[in-house]
Coordinates of C-alpha atoms in Angstrom, one line a residue:
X1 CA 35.5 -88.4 55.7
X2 CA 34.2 -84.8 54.0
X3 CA 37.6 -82.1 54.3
X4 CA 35.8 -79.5 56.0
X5 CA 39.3 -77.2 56.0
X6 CA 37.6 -74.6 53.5
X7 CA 34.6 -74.2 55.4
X8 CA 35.9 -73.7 59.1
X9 CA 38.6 -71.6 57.2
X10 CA 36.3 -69.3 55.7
X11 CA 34.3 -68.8 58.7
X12 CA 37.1 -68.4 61.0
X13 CA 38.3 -65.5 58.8
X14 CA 34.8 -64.3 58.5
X15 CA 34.7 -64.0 62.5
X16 CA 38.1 -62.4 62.6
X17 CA 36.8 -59.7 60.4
X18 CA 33.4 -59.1 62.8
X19 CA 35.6 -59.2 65.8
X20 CA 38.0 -56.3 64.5
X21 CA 35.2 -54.4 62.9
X22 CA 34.1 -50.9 64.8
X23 CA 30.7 -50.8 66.3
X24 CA 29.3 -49.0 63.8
X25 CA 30.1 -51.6 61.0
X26 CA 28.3 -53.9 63.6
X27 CA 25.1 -51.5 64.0
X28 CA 25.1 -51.0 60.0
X29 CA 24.2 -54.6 59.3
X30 CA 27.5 -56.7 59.7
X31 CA 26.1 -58.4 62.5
X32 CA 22.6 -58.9 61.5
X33 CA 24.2 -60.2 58.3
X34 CA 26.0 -62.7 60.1
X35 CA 23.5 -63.6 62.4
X36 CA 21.5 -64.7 59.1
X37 CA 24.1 -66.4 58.0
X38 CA 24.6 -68.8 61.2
X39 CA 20.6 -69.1 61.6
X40 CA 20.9 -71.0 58.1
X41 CA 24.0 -72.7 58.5
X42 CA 22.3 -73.7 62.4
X43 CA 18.7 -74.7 60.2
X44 CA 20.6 -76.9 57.8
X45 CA 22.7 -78.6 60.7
X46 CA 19.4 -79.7 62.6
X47 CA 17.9 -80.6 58.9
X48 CA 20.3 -83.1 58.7
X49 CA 21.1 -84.5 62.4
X50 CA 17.2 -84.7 63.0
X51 CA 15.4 -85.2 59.7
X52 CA 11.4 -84.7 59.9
X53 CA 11.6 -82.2 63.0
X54 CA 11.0 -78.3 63.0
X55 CA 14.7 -76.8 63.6
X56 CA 15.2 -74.0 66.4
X57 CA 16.1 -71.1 65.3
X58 CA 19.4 -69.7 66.8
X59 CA 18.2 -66.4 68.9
X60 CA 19.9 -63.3 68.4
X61 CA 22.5 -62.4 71.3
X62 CA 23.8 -59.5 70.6
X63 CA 26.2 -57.6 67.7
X64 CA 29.3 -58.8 70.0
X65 CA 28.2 -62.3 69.7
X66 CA 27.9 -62.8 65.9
X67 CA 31.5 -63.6 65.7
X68 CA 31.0 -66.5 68.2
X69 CA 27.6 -67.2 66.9
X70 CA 28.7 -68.4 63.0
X71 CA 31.3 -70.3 64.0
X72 CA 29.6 -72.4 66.0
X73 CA 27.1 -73.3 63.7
X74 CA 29.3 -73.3 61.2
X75 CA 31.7 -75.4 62.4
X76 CA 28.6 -77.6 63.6
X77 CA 27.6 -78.3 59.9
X78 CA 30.8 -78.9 58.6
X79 CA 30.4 -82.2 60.8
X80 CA 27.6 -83.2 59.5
X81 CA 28.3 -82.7 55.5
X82 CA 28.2 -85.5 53.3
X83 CA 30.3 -84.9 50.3
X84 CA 32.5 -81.6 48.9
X85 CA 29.7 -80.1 46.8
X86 CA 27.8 -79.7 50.2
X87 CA 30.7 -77.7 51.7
X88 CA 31.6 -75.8 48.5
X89 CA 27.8 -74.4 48.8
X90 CA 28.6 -73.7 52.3
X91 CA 31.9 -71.8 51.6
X92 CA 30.0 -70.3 48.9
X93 CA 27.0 -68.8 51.4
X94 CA 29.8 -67.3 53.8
X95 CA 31.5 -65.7 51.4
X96 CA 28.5 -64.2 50.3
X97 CA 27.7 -63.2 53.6
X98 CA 30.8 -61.9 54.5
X99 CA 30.6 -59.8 51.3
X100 CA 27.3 -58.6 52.2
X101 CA 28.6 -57.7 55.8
X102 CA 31.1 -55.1 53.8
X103 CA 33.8 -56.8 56.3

């Protein structure tokens, strides 16, 4: 079995940081930025649970729900990895995000 710890850790702290942000992070891109980031983590989930069909993409509820939104896909591909360089490259894209997010 893949340790996942890094992963879920990074996107846990990730959401904590959208969850205290103000509003107006939230309106200046935070949440779109992490909205992105679960709509990939979400695409590369189904990729690999149901290989050869068109994944769904995750809608967009709300700047309130981005928090919620990335760690539920997040933590959704982290059961589905198959080896550490797969979750190293996910760590890798939320910390990017979360860099991007300016949070």
């Amino acid at each position: 079995m893949v340790d996942t710890t890094p992963l879920t850790r990074a996107v846990d702290h990730f959401a904590d940081r959208l969850r205290a942000a103000p509003q107006s992070r939230l309106q200046r891109g935070a949440a779109a930025e992490a909205l992105g980031l679960a709509r990939e983590m979400a695409r590369r989930a189904q990729l690999m649970e149901e290989p050869g069909t068109e994944p769904r993409e995750m809608p967009d509820a709300g700047m309130f729900a981005a928090a919620d939104q990335i760690t539920v896909a997040v933590h959704d591909l982290a059961l589905v990895l198959p080896d550490e360089g797969a979750v190293a490259e996910a760590v890798e894209l939320v910390a990017q995000a979360q860099q991007r997010a300016g949070v």
